[in-house]
Amino acid sequence: MQTCGVESKHLLAGEFAAAARLSPKALRLYAEQGLLLPASVDPSTGYRLYSPDQLPRARLIGRLRRLGLPLARIGLLAD
């Protein structure tokens, strides 16, 4: 498991995406839509960092998306 700097419990975006069974592109889209924001962003590198605690939500969003639900509806259901 790769981690980044001080935030050793946080996963880099690519690794988090793989663990959540999402593509990095999907993860970026979900962040842009406010569905799944990074736990933090490294100020010096801009790397997006995610907490393992966010994996259940990420997996739920992915499953609902595969069922064809629109992102706005997924936001309501996931919240």
CSV table of C-alpha atoms in Angstrom, one decimal:
chain,number,residue,atom,x,y,z
A,1,MET,CA,0.0,0.0,0.0
A,2,GLN,CA,1.5,3.3,-1.0
A,3,THR,CA,1.0,6.2,1.2
A,4,CYS,CA,2.1,9.8,1.1
A,5,GLY,CA,4.2,11.7,3.7
A,6,VAL,CA,2.7,12.7,7.0
A,7,GLU,CA,-0.8,11.5,6.1
A,8,SER,CA,0.5,7.8,6.3
A,9,LYS,CA,-3.0,6.4,6.8
A,10,HIS,CA,-4.3,8.0,3.6
A,11,LEU,CA,-4.1,6.4,0.2
A,12,LEU,CA,-3.0,8.2,-3.0
A,13,ALA,CA,-5.9,8.6,-5.5
A,14,GLY,CA,-4.7,5.9,-7.8
A,15,GLU,CA,-4.4,3.3,-5.1
A,16,PHE,CA,-7.7,4.4,-3.5
A,17,ALA,CA,-9.4,4.1,-6.9
A,18,ALA,CA,-8.1,0.5,-7.4
A,19,ALA,CA,-9.2,-0.5,-3.9
A,20,ALA,CA,-12.7,0.9,-4.6
A,21,ARG,CA,-12.8,-0.7,-8.0
A,22,LEU,CA,-13.1,2.6,-9.7
A,23,SER,CA,-11.1,4.2,-12.4
A,24,PRO,CA,-9.0,7.3,-11.5
A,25,LYS,CA,-11.1,9.2,-14.0
A,26,ALA,CA,-14.3,8.2,-12.3
A,27,LEU,CA,-12.8,9.2,-8.9
A,28,ARG,CA,-11.9,12.6,-10.3
A,29,LEU,CA,-15.5,13.0,-11.7
A,30,TYR,CA,-17.0,12.1,-8.3
A,31,ALA,CA,-14.8,14.6,-6.6
A,32,GLU,CA,-15.8,17.3,-9.1
A,33,GLN,CA,-19.5,16.5,-8.5
A,34,GLY,CA,-19.0,16.6,-4.7
A,35,LEU,CA,-19.9,13.0,-4.3
A,36,LEU,CA,-16.6,11.8,-2.9
A,37,LEU,CA,-14.1,14.5,-1.9
A,38,PRO,CA,-10.5,13.7,-1.0
A,39,ALA,CA,-9.9,13.6,2.7
A,40,SER,CA,-7.0,16.0,2.1
A,41,VAL,CA,-4.8,17.4,-0.7
A,42,ASP,CA,-1.1,17.6,-0.2
A,43,PRO,CA,-0.3,21.4,-0.5
A,44,SER,CA,3.1,20.9,-1.9
A,45,THR,CA,2.3,18.2,-4.5
A,46,GLY,CA,-1.4,18.6,-5.1
A,47,TYR,CA,-1.8,14.8,-4.6
A,48,ARG,CA,-5.3,13.9,-3.6
A,49,LEU,CA,-5.4,11.7,-0.5
A,50,TYR,CA,-8.3,9.5,0.6
A,51,SER,CA,-9.0,7.7,3.9
A,52,PRO,CA,-9.7,4.0,3.9
A,53,ASP,CA,-12.9,5.0,5.8
A,54,GLN,CA,-14.1,6.4,2.5
A,55,LEU,CA,-14.0,3.0,0.7
A,56,PRO,CA,-17.6,1.9,1.5
A,57,ARG,CA,-19.0,5.1,0.1
A,58,ALA,CA,-16.8,4.9,-3.0
A,59,ARG,CA,-17.9,1.3,-3.6
A,60,LEU,CA,-21.5,2.2,-3.1
A,61,ILE,CA,-21.2,5.1,-5.7
A,62,GLY,CA,-19.5,2.7,-8.1
A,63,ARG,CA,-22.2,0.0,-7.7
A,64,LEU,CA,-25.1,2.5,-8.2
A,65,ARG,CA,-23.3,4.0,-11.2
A,66,ARG,CA,-23.0,0.5,-12.8
A,67,LEU,CA,-26.8,0.1,-12.3
A,68,GLY,CA,-27.2,3.2,-14.4
A,69,LEU,CA,-28.3,5.7,-11.8
A,70,PRO,CA,-27.5,9.4,-12.6
A,71,LEU,CA,-25.0,11.1,-10.4
A,72,ALA,CA,-27.5,13.5,-8.9
A,73,ARG,CA,-29.7,10.6,-7.7
A,74,ILE,CA,-26.6,8.8,-6.4
A,75,GLY,CA,-25.7,11.8,-4.3
A,76,LEU,CA,-29.2,11.7,-2.7
A,77,LEU,CA,-29.0,8.0,-2.0
A,78,ALA,CA,-25.4,8.0,-0.7
A,79,ASP,CA,-26.1,10.8,1.7
